[in-house]
Short mmCIF file of C-alpha atoms and ligand atoms in Angstrom, two decimals:
data_model
loop_
_atom_site.label_atom_id
_atom_site.label_comp_id
_atom_site.label_asym_id
_atom_site.label_seq_id
_atom_site.Cartn_x
_atom_site.Cartn_y
_atom_site.Cartn_z
CA UNK A 1 -44.02 58.36 -32.27
CA UNK A 2 -47.76 58.17 -32.23
CA UNK A 3 -50.11 55.58 -33.63
CA UNK A 4 -53.29 56.98 -35.10
CA UNK A 5 -56.41 55.21 -33.81
CA UNK A 6 -57.45 52.30 -36.03
CA UNK A 7 -60.60 52.45 -38.16
CA UNK A 8 -63.55 50.83 -36.46
CA UNK A 9 -65.14 49.25 -39.56
CA UNK A 10 -64.25 45.61 -38.88
CA UNK A 11 -64.59 43.54 -36.87
CA UNK A 12 -68.11 44.04 -35.52
CA UNK A 13 -68.85 43.90 -31.77
CA UNK A 14 -68.67 40.09 -31.70
CA UNK A 15 -65.46 39.96 -33.66
CA UNK A 16 -66.77 39.11 -37.12
CA UNK A 17 -64.90 40.12 -40.25
CA UNK A 18 -67.81 39.36 -42.57
CA UNK A 19 -68.24 35.57 -42.36
CA UNK A 20 -64.89 35.10 -40.60
CA UNK A 21 -63.64 35.48 -37.03
CA UNK A 22 -65.98 35.29 -34.03
CA UNK A 23 -65.62 33.70 -30.60
CA UNK A 24 -65.51 29.90 -30.78
CA UNK A 25 -64.36 29.16 -27.25
CA UNK A 26 -65.50 27.19 -24.19
CA UNK A 27 -68.13 28.91 -22.05
CA UNK A 28 -65.58 29.24 -19.22
CA UNK A 29 -63.49 31.68 -21.26
CA UNK A 30 -66.31 34.01 -22.33
CA UNK A 31 -66.11 36.16 -19.19
CA UNK A 32 -62.33 36.59 -19.56
CA UNK A 33 -62.64 37.48 -23.25
CA UNK A 34 -65.35 40.01 -22.44
CA UNK A 35 -63.19 41.54 -19.71
CA UNK A 36 -60.30 41.76 -22.16
CA UNK A 37 -62.50 43.32 -24.85
CA UNK A 38 -63.80 45.94 -22.40
CA UNK A 39 -60.40 46.74 -20.97
CA UNK A 40 -58.90 47.04 -24.44
CA UNK A 41 -61.64 49.47 -25.49
CA UNK A 42 -60.96 51.58 -22.39
CA UNK A 43 -57.20 51.50 -22.94
CA UNK A 44 -57.61 52.71 -26.51
CA UNK A 45 -59.47 55.75 -25.27
CA UNK A 46 -56.97 56.38 -22.49
CA UNK A 47 -54.20 58.81 -23.48
CA UNK A 48 -52.08 57.61 -20.53
CA UNK A 49 -52.08 54.07 -21.93
CA UNK A 50 -51.10 55.26 -25.40
CA UNK A 51 -48.37 57.49 -23.97
CA UNK A 52 -46.90 54.68 -21.90
CA UNK A 53 -47.02 52.24 -24.82
CA UNK A 54 -45.43 54.70 -27.22
CA UNK A 55 -42.74 55.51 -24.67
CA UNK A 56 -41.86 51.82 -24.23
CA UNK A 57 -41.95 51.25 -28.00
CA UNK A 58 -39.38 53.97 -28.53
CA UNK A 59 -37.15 53.49 -25.46
CA UNK A 60 -37.23 49.72 -24.99
CA UNK A 61 -38.48 48.05 -28.19
CA UNK A 62 -36.55 50.28 -30.61
CA UNK A 63 -39.17 52.10 -32.68
CA UNK A 64 -39.42 53.62 -35.17
CA UNK A 65 -37.62 51.04 -37.30
CA UNK A 66 -35.87 52.28 -40.46
CA UNK A 67 -37.42 52.02 -43.89
CA UNK A 68 -34.28 51.02 -45.72
CA UNK A 69 -33.72 51.44 -49.47
CA UNK A 70 -32.11 48.19 -50.64
CA UNK A 71 -29.87 49.79 -53.23
CA UNK A 72 -27.73 46.86 -54.35
CA UNK A 73 -30.62 44.41 -54.39
CA UNK A 74 -32.74 46.87 -56.37
CA UNK A 75 -29.92 47.20 -58.90
CA UNK A 76 -29.55 43.45 -59.15
CA UNK A 77 -33.29 42.86 -59.64
CA UNK A 78 -33.44 45.52 -62.32
CA UNK A 79 -36.99 46.75 -61.79
CA UNK A 80 -38.91 48.41 -58.98
CA UNK A 81 -37.16 50.25 -56.16
CA UNK A 82 -37.22 47.95 -53.12
CA UNK A 83 -37.52 49.23 -49.56
CA UNK A 84 -37.28 47.00 -46.48
CA UNK A 85 -39.19 47.82 -43.30
CA UNK A 86 -36.66 46.78 -40.70
CA UNK A 87 -38.71 45.03 -37.99
CA UNK A 88 -35.72 42.67 -37.70
CA UNK A 89 -33.90 45.45 -35.84
CA UNK A 90 -36.38 45.45 -32.95
CA UNK A 91 -35.45 44.19 -29.48
CA UNK A 92 -35.61 40.36 -29.52
CA UNK A 93 -35.27 40.28 -33.32
CA UNK A 94 -38.77 40.27 -34.78
CA UNK A 95 -42.03 42.21 -34.92
CA UNK A 96 -43.63 40.02 -32.21
CA UNK A 97 -42.67 42.35 -29.37
CA UNK A 98 -44.97 45.16 -30.65
CA UNK A 99 -47.91 42.98 -29.65
CA UNK A 100 -46.36 41.43 -26.53
CA UNK A 101 -45.65 44.91 -25.13
CA UNK A 102 -49.20 46.12 -25.80
CA UNK A 103 -50.74 43.06 -24.20
CA UNK A 104 -48.62 43.08 -21.05
CA UNK A 105 -49.73 46.66 -20.38
CA UNK A 106 -53.32 45.45 -20.70
CA UNK A 107 -52.63 42.57 -18.31
CA UNK A 108 -51.27 45.08 -15.81
CA UNK A 109 -54.41 47.21 -16.14
CA UNK A 110 -56.56 44.14 -15.50
CA UNK A 111 -54.63 43.35 -12.31
CA UNK A 112 -53.36 39.98 -13.54
CA UNK A 113 -50.02 38.72 -12.22
CA UNK A 114 -49.36 35.69 -14.38
CA UNK A 115 -48.68 35.49 -18.12
CA UNK A 116 -48.99 32.47 -20.40
CA UNK A 117 -48.28 32.12 -24.11
CA UNK A 118 -47.75 29.57 -26.85
CA UNK A 119 -44.81 29.57 -29.17
CA UNK A 120 -43.74 27.77 -32.36
CA UNK A 121 -40.30 28.89 -33.47
CA UNK A 122 -39.87 30.52 -30.07
CA UNK A 123 -39.92 34.15 -31.25
CA UNK A 124 -43.24 34.90 -29.60
CA UNK A 125 -42.17 33.00 -26.49
CA UNK A 126 -39.01 35.09 -26.28
CA UNK A 127 -40.92 38.36 -26.81
CA UNK A 128 -43.44 37.38 -24.12
CA UNK A 129 -40.77 36.22 -21.65
CA UNK A 130 -38.98 39.52 -22.28
CA UNK A 131 -41.93 41.78 -21.45
CA UNK A 132 -42.85 39.53 -18.50
CA UNK A 133 -39.33 40.00 -17.11
CA UNK A 134 -39.52 43.75 -17.77
CA UNK A 135 -42.72 44.02 -15.69
CA UNK A 136 -41.99 41.31 -13.10
CA UNK A 137 -44.75 38.86 -14.08
CA UNK A 138 -44.65 35.11 -13.58
CA UNK A 139 -44.46 33.60 -17.08
CA UNK A 140 -45.23 30.15 -18.51
CA UNK A 141 -44.62 29.33 -22.19
CA UNK A 142 -46.13 26.26 -23.86
CA UNK A 143 -44.04 24.84 -26.67
CA UNK A 144 -44.25 21.63 -28.71
CA UNK A 145 -41.55 19.14 -27.74
CA UNK A 146 -40.49 18.87 -31.40
CA UNK A 147 -40.17 22.66 -31.68
CA UNK A 148 -38.17 22.78 -28.44
CA UNK A 149 -35.59 20.53 -30.01
CA UNK A 150 -35.51 22.49 -33.30
CA UNK A 151 -35.29 25.83 -31.52
CA UNK A 152 -33.11 25.06 -28.51
CA UNK A 153 -31.51 28.51 -28.64
CA UNK A 154 -34.84 30.24 -28.06
CA UNK A 155 -35.71 27.80 -25.25
CA UNK A 156 -32.50 28.84 -23.50
CA UNK A 157 -33.31 32.54 -24.05
CA UNK A 158 -36.76 32.14 -22.47
CA UNK A 159 -35.22 30.37 -19.49
CA UNK A 160 -32.58 33.09 -19.05
CA UNK A 161 -35.47 35.55 -18.98
CA UNK A 162 -37.05 33.68 -16.09
CA UNK A 163 -39.89 31.97 -17.96
CA UNK A 164 -40.95 28.39 -17.40
CA UNK A 165 -41.03 26.51 -20.72
CA UNK A 166 -43.47 23.58 -20.71
CA UNK A 167 -42.98 20.89 -23.37
CA UNK A 168 -46.16 19.71 -25.11
CA UNK A 169 -45.98 16.15 -26.41
CA UNK A 170 -49.52 15.61 -27.77
CA UNK A 171 -50.18 15.11 -31.51
CA UNK A 172 -47.55 16.57 -33.84
CA UNK A 173 -45.97 18.22 -30.73
CA UNK A 174 -45.77 21.59 -32.50
CA UNK A 175 -47.61 24.94 -32.44
CA UNK A 176 -51.23 23.77 -32.70
CA UNK A 177 -50.83 21.48 -29.67
CA UNK A 178 -49.02 24.24 -27.74
CA UNK A 179 -52.02 26.55 -28.29
CA UNK A 180 -54.41 23.84 -27.05
CA UNK A 181 -52.34 23.49 -23.90
CA UNK A 182 -52.17 27.27 -23.32
CA UNK A 183 -55.97 27.48 -23.67
CA UNK A 184 -56.37 24.64 -21.16
CA UNK A 185 -54.16 26.53 -18.68
CA UNK A 186 -56.16 29.71 -19.26
CA UNK A 187 -59.49 28.00 -18.56
CA UNK A 188 -58.07 26.76 -15.24
CA UNK A 189 -56.28 29.93 -14.12
CA UNK A 190 -58.31 32.64 -15.80
CA UNK A 191 -58.72 34.81 -12.69
CA UNK A 192 -55.06 35.78 -12.27
CA UNK A 193 -53.71 34.89 -15.74
CA UNK A 194 -53.57 36.74 -19.05
CA UNK A 195 -52.92 34.79 -22.25
CA UNK A 196 -50.69 36.76 -24.65
CA UNK A 197 -51.64 35.23 -27.99
CA UNK A 198 -48.93 35.68 -30.60
CA UNK A 199 -50.64 36.30 -33.94
CA UNK A 200 -53.77 37.81 -35.52
CA UNK A 201 -55.62 34.59 -34.70
CA UNK A 202 -57.86 33.03 -32.08
CA UNK A 203 -61.10 34.31 -30.59
CA UNK A 204 -62.22 37.94 -30.62
CA UNK A 205 -60.76 40.31 -29.46
CA UNK A 206 -57.32 38.87 -30.31
CA UNK A 207 -57.28 39.26 -34.13
CA UNK A 208 -58.35 42.90 -33.80
CA UNK A 209 -56.13 43.70 -30.83
CA UNK A 210 -53.01 42.03 -32.24
CA UNK A 211 -53.60 43.85 -35.53
CA UNK A 212 -53.89 47.18 -33.75
CA UNK A 213 -50.65 46.65 -31.82
CA UNK A 214 -48.84 45.95 -35.12
CA UNK A 215 -50.42 48.81 -37.10
CA UNK A 216 -47.46 50.92 -36.03
CA UNK A 217 -45.46 49.08 -38.74
CA UNK A 218 -47.67 50.40 -41.53
CA UNK A 219 -48.22 53.81 -39.93
CA UNK A 220 -44.46 54.37 -39.83
CA UNK A 221 -43.83 52.89 -43.29
CA UNK A 222 -46.49 55.13 -44.82
CA UNK A 223 -44.96 58.27 -43.34
CA UNK A 224 -41.41 57.16 -44.17
CA UNK A 225 -42.06 56.38 -47.83
CA UNK A 226 -43.85 59.72 -48.29
CA UNK A 227 -40.79 61.40 -46.77
CA UNK A 228 -38.33 59.55 -48.98
CA UNK A 229 -40.18 59.25 -52.28
CA UNK A 230 -42.97 61.79 -52.05
CA UNK A 231 -45.53 59.15 -52.99
CA UNK A 232 -47.08 55.91 -51.79
CA UNK A 233 -45.64 52.51 -52.75
CA UNK A 234 -47.11 50.48 -55.60
CA UNK A 235 -46.81 47.18 -53.78
CA UNK A 236 -46.61 45.96 -50.18
CA UNK A 237 -45.30 42.46 -49.49
CA UNK A 238 -45.25 40.46 -46.24
CA UNK A 239 -45.04 36.82 -45.23
CA UNK A 240 -48.14 35.32 -43.63
CA UNK A 241 -48.17 32.78 -40.82
CA UNK A 242 -51.11 33.76 -38.64
CA UNK A 243 -50.90 37.09 -40.40
CA UNK A 244 -49.85 39.63 -37.77
CA UNK A 245 -46.85 41.27 -39.43
CA UNK A 246 -48.72 41.39 -42.73
CA UNK A 247 -51.89 42.97 -41.35
CA UNK A 248 -49.78 45.43 -39.35
CA UNK A 249 -48.14 46.66 -42.54
CA UNK A 250 -51.25 46.50 -44.75
CA UNK A 251 -53.89 48.00 -42.49
CA UNK A 252 -52.91 51.70 -42.65
CA UNK A 253 -52.88 51.45 -46.47
CA UNK A 254 -56.32 49.84 -46.89
CA UNK A 255 -57.97 53.03 -48.11
CA UNK A 256 -55.16 53.69 -50.60
CA UNK A 257 -56.68 51.52 -53.28
CA UNK A 258 -53.82 52.04 -55.74
CA UNK A 259 -51.48 50.22 -53.35
CA UNK A 260 -51.41 46.46 -54.08
CA UNK A 261 -50.91 44.19 -51.08
CA UNK A 262 -49.59 40.66 -51.35
CA UNK A 263 -49.26 38.12 -48.53
CA UNK A 264 -46.86 35.24 -49.03
CA UNK A 265 -47.67 31.88 -47.45
CA UNK A 266 -45.43 28.86 -46.97
CA UNK A 267 -45.45 26.61 -50.05
CA UNK A 268 -43.27 24.07 -48.23
CA UNK A 269 -41.94 21.28 -50.43
CA UNK A 270 -44.85 21.63 -52.85
CA UNK A 271 -48.61 22.25 -52.83
CA UNK A 272 -49.70 18.76 -51.82
CA UNK A 273 -51.50 17.62 -48.66
CA UNK A 274 -49.13 17.58 -45.69
CA UNK A 275 -46.27 19.24 -47.57
CA UNK A 276 -47.12 22.94 -47.19
CA UNK A 277 -48.92 25.57 -45.06
CA UNK A 278 -50.55 27.71 -47.79
CA UNK A 279 -54.12 27.98 -46.54
CA UNK A 280 -55.38 29.77 -49.66
CA UNK A 281 -54.04 26.92 -51.83
CA UNK A 282 -56.61 24.20 -51.24
CA UNK A 283 -57.73 25.35 -47.80
CA UNK A 284 -61.39 25.62 -46.79
CA UNK A 285 -63.65 27.40 -44.34
CA UNK A 286 -63.57 25.94 -40.85
CA UNK A 287 -63.09 26.66 -37.16
CA UNK A 288 -59.78 26.26 -35.36
CA UNK A 289 -58.75 27.46 -31.91
CA UNK A 290 -61.37 30.14 -31.45
CA UNK A 291 -61.87 31.54 -34.93
CA UNK A 292 -63.66 30.78 -38.20
CA UNK A 293 -61.32 31.14 -41.16
CA UNK A 294 -59.50 29.43 -44.01
CA UNK A 295 -57.64 26.36 -42.88
CA UNK A 296 -56.11 23.13 -44.11
CA UNK A 297 -58.50 20.30 -43.23
CA UNK A 298 -59.79 17.09 -44.76
CA UNK A 299 -63.42 16.43 -45.77
CA UNK A 300 -64.30 15.48 -42.18
CA UNK A 301 -62.93 18.76 -40.88
CA UNK A 302 -59.84 17.12 -39.35
CA UNK A 303 -56.85 19.46 -39.41
CA UNK A 304 -54.18 18.30 -41.85
CA UNK A 305 -50.46 18.13 -41.22
CA UNK A 306 -48.52 21.14 -42.43
CA UNK A 307 -44.92 21.66 -43.42
CA UNK A 308 -42.62 24.64 -43.86
CA UNK A 309 -38.89 25.16 -43.48
CA UNK A 310 -39.88 28.14 -41.29
CA UNK A 311 -41.61 27.18 -38.04
CA UNK A 312 -43.25 30.61 -37.85
CA UNK A 313 -45.32 30.00 -41.01
CA UNK A 314 -46.10 26.36 -40.21
CA UNK A 315 -49.72 26.58 -39.01
CA UNK A 316 -52.98 25.24 -40.45
CA UNK A 317 -55.11 28.43 -40.17
CA UNK A 318 -54.76 32.02 -41.36
CA UNK A 319 -55.97 35.11 -39.48
CA UNK A 320 -59.67 35.81 -40.26
CA UNK A 321 -59.11 39.39 -41.40
CA UNK A 322 -56.93 38.20 -44.27
CA UNK A 323 -59.73 35.95 -45.53
CA UNK A 324 -62.10 38.93 -45.36
CA UNK A 325 -59.97 41.33 -47.45
CA UNK A 326 -59.08 38.57 -49.89
CA UNK A 327 -62.79 37.98 -50.63
CA UNK A 328 -63.15 41.68 -51.33
CA UNK A 329 -60.16 41.64 -53.65
CA UNK A 330 -58.28 44.14 -51.51
CA UNK A 331 -55.42 41.78 -50.63
CA UNK A 332 -53.85 38.96 -52.65
CA UNK A 333 -52.00 35.83 -51.55
CA UNK A 334 -49.33 33.72 -53.13
CA UNK A 335 -46.75 31.31 -51.78
CA UNK A 336 -43.03 30.64 -51.84
CA UNK A 337 -41.59 27.14 -51.47
CA UNK A 338 -38.87 26.16 -48.99
CA UNK A 339 -36.32 26.19 -51.82
CA UNK A 340 -37.38 29.63 -53.06
CA UNK A 341 -37.23 31.04 -49.52
CA UNK A 342 -33.76 29.58 -48.94
CA UNK A 343 -32.53 31.07 -52.22
CA UNK A 344 -33.82 34.51 -51.22
CA UNK A 345 -32.29 34.06 -47.75
CA UNK A 346 -28.89 33.57 -49.42
CA UNK A 347 -29.28 36.35 -51.94
CA UNK A 348 -30.35 39.07 -49.51
CA UNK A 349 -27.67 38.02 -47.01
CA UNK A 350 -24.97 38.43 -49.64
CA UNK A 351 -26.27 41.42 -51.54
CA UNK A 352 -27.51 43.55 -48.65
CA UNK A 353 -25.64 42.18 -45.63
CA UNK A 354 -28.95 41.42 -43.95
CA UNK A 355 -29.59 37.83 -42.81
CA UNK A 356 -33.39 37.55 -42.71
CA UNK A 357 -35.56 35.11 -40.76
CA UNK A 358 -36.67 32.16 -42.89
CA UNK A 359 -40.26 33.41 -42.52
CA UNK A 360 -39.26 36.80 -43.93
CA UNK A 361 -37.37 35.04 -46.72
CA UNK A 362 -40.72 33.92 -48.15
CA UNK A 363 -41.73 37.54 -48.68
CA UNK A 364 -38.30 38.32 -50.12
CA UNK A 365 -38.64 35.38 -52.54
CA UNK A 366 -41.79 36.95 -53.99
CA UNK A 367 -39.99 40.28 -54.36
CA UNK A 368 -37.27 38.59 -56.44
CA UNK A 369 -39.96 37.44 -58.86
CA UNK A 370 -42.08 40.57 -58.88
CA UNK A 371 -39.58 43.47 -58.78
CA UNK A 372 -38.08 42.74 -62.24
CA UNK A 373 -41.60 42.89 -63.76
CA UNK A 374 -42.11 46.45 -62.52
CA UNK A 375 -40.66 49.70 -63.82
CA UNK A 376 -37.87 51.64 -62.11
CA UNK A 377 -40.43 54.33 -61.23
CA UNK A 378 -42.35 51.83 -59.10
CA UNK A 379 -41.86 51.13 -55.40
CA UNK A 380 -42.08 47.95 -53.35
CA UNK A 381 -42.11 47.94 -49.55
CA UNK A 382 -41.40 44.51 -48.09
CA UNK A 383 -41.75 43.81 -44.39
CA UNK A 384 -38.54 42.42 -42.95
CA UNK A 385 -40.41 40.72 -40.10
CA UNK A 386 -37.39 39.26 -38.33
CA UNK A 387 -33.70 38.45 -38.38
CA UNK A 388 -32.17 35.10 -39.19
CA UNK A 389 -30.06 34.42 -36.09
CA UNK A 390 -32.49 31.75 -34.89
CA UNK A 391 -32.36 30.03 -38.30
CA UNK A 392 -28.61 29.86 -38.81
CA UNK A 393 -28.26 26.18 -37.99
CA UNK A 394 -31.17 25.07 -40.13
CA UNK A 395 -30.29 27.26 -43.09
CA UNK A 396 -26.66 26.12 -42.92
CA UNK A 397 -27.75 22.49 -43.18
CA UNK A 398 -29.77 23.26 -46.31
CA UNK A 399 -27.24 25.55 -47.94
CA UNK A 400 -23.88 23.96 -47.02
CA UNK A 401 -25.00 20.38 -46.43
CA UNK A 402 -23.44 18.43 -43.54
CA UNK A 403 -19.99 19.86 -44.03
CA UNK A 404 -20.72 23.33 -42.64
CA UNK A 405 -17.23 24.29 -41.49
CA UNK A 406 -15.22 22.94 -44.39
CA UNK A 407 -16.89 24.90 -47.17
CA UNK A 408 -17.01 28.36 -48.51
CA UNK A 409 -20.49 29.36 -49.64
CA UNK A 410 -21.37 27.45 -52.78
C1 PLP B 501 -43.80 34.60 -36.03
C2 PLP B 501 -43.13 35.17 -37.22
C3 PLP B 501 -43.81 35.30 -38.45
C4 PLP B 501 -45.20 34.79 -38.69
O1 PLP B 501 -46.19 35.33 -37.89
P1 PLP B 501 -47.24 36.40 -38.43
O2 PLP B 501 -48.24 36.47 -37.34
O3 PLP B 501 -47.83 35.87 -39.70
O4 PLP B 501 -46.53 37.66 -38.66
C5 PLP B 501 -43.15 35.93 -39.49
N1 PLP B 501 -41.88 36.37 -39.36
C6 PLP B 501 -41.19 36.24 -38.20
C7 PLP B 501 -39.80 36.74 -38.12
C8 PLP B 501 -41.79 35.64 -37.09
O5 PLP B 501 -41.12 35.51 -35.95
#
């Protein structure tokens, strides 16, 4: 497995994707971000780094992941041929570990001995705690107190892995507050600590670096679909929280202008203030947690409440690179509501025997709408970003109601 080096076009040297991105951080973090940028540039040129990363990706993380032809679902939808990129089969159950593994190798190169991270649903926390255990680093995970209750299973996993999980009780006590707390820790402990940020968000160099560590998804998918079908797909689909799994799939296809790319945001209950997390539906330009991008804010710039049935999509800002390609018309964005995602969760579980993460279910919901509109000679590749084990309890409540054990599936 080898990952071809990423194109250097964007971002520029200060992390700008056109008007988006940049480095909006306290002065005290600038030296650490510069060190990280320099070390990352060196690592990219270092064949030993790439060899070690590729070795760990294949032996420990479980790459390459299959590109699976969803035969029964395709038949049922009655249109395009649907392929699923199976990131859900990776160690720890989601794409997040591609990035966590890359970053811990960088931390090692920089001589750090302590790792911190934020987490929402807990998937990034688990991936980070996993690589920290693998390399013997001290590890502290910041997590909103509300999320800790909703995702108790992942809290236990992180603790088994030897990480300290710190509850954050400020504000909404969810992901945004957890990131604030992680940044506060970093400012204080920057000399011996590396912050493994979990999505294509935050200050430069994170959006670029996280993207690059996930490009392997698209690099593999491109080669696999050419092997299987002898041509490129017509449409790529991925769910978009911060945007890391989506940009990882999309990026190696950017130059293939005949390939449409659609990101699916969380429509929540409906598109109304406080009820969703679809930043391109009523969002505006602003700065949040290190980067300038589209976000959900009021007229005074105050960040609005967000809602999604999937914690991993429930964040007020989108990665800056997505905003950049959207302006250029290269990528498109739509949304799926909680109800649509839950319906797709059920359908794909039953028809394919694959229980997807609720985040992933948003992308699958769009496929159920779009595939029937396309011809049987057309191809869709959808990124199956994670598996649904973590969501079983929540999905059961929605689908079976309170009486989970008494009922067969409705
Ligand atoms: C975290 C997560 C997401 C959302 O994050 P992105 O950075 O947008 O990819 C999507 N799917 C799964 C399974 C996740 O764990």
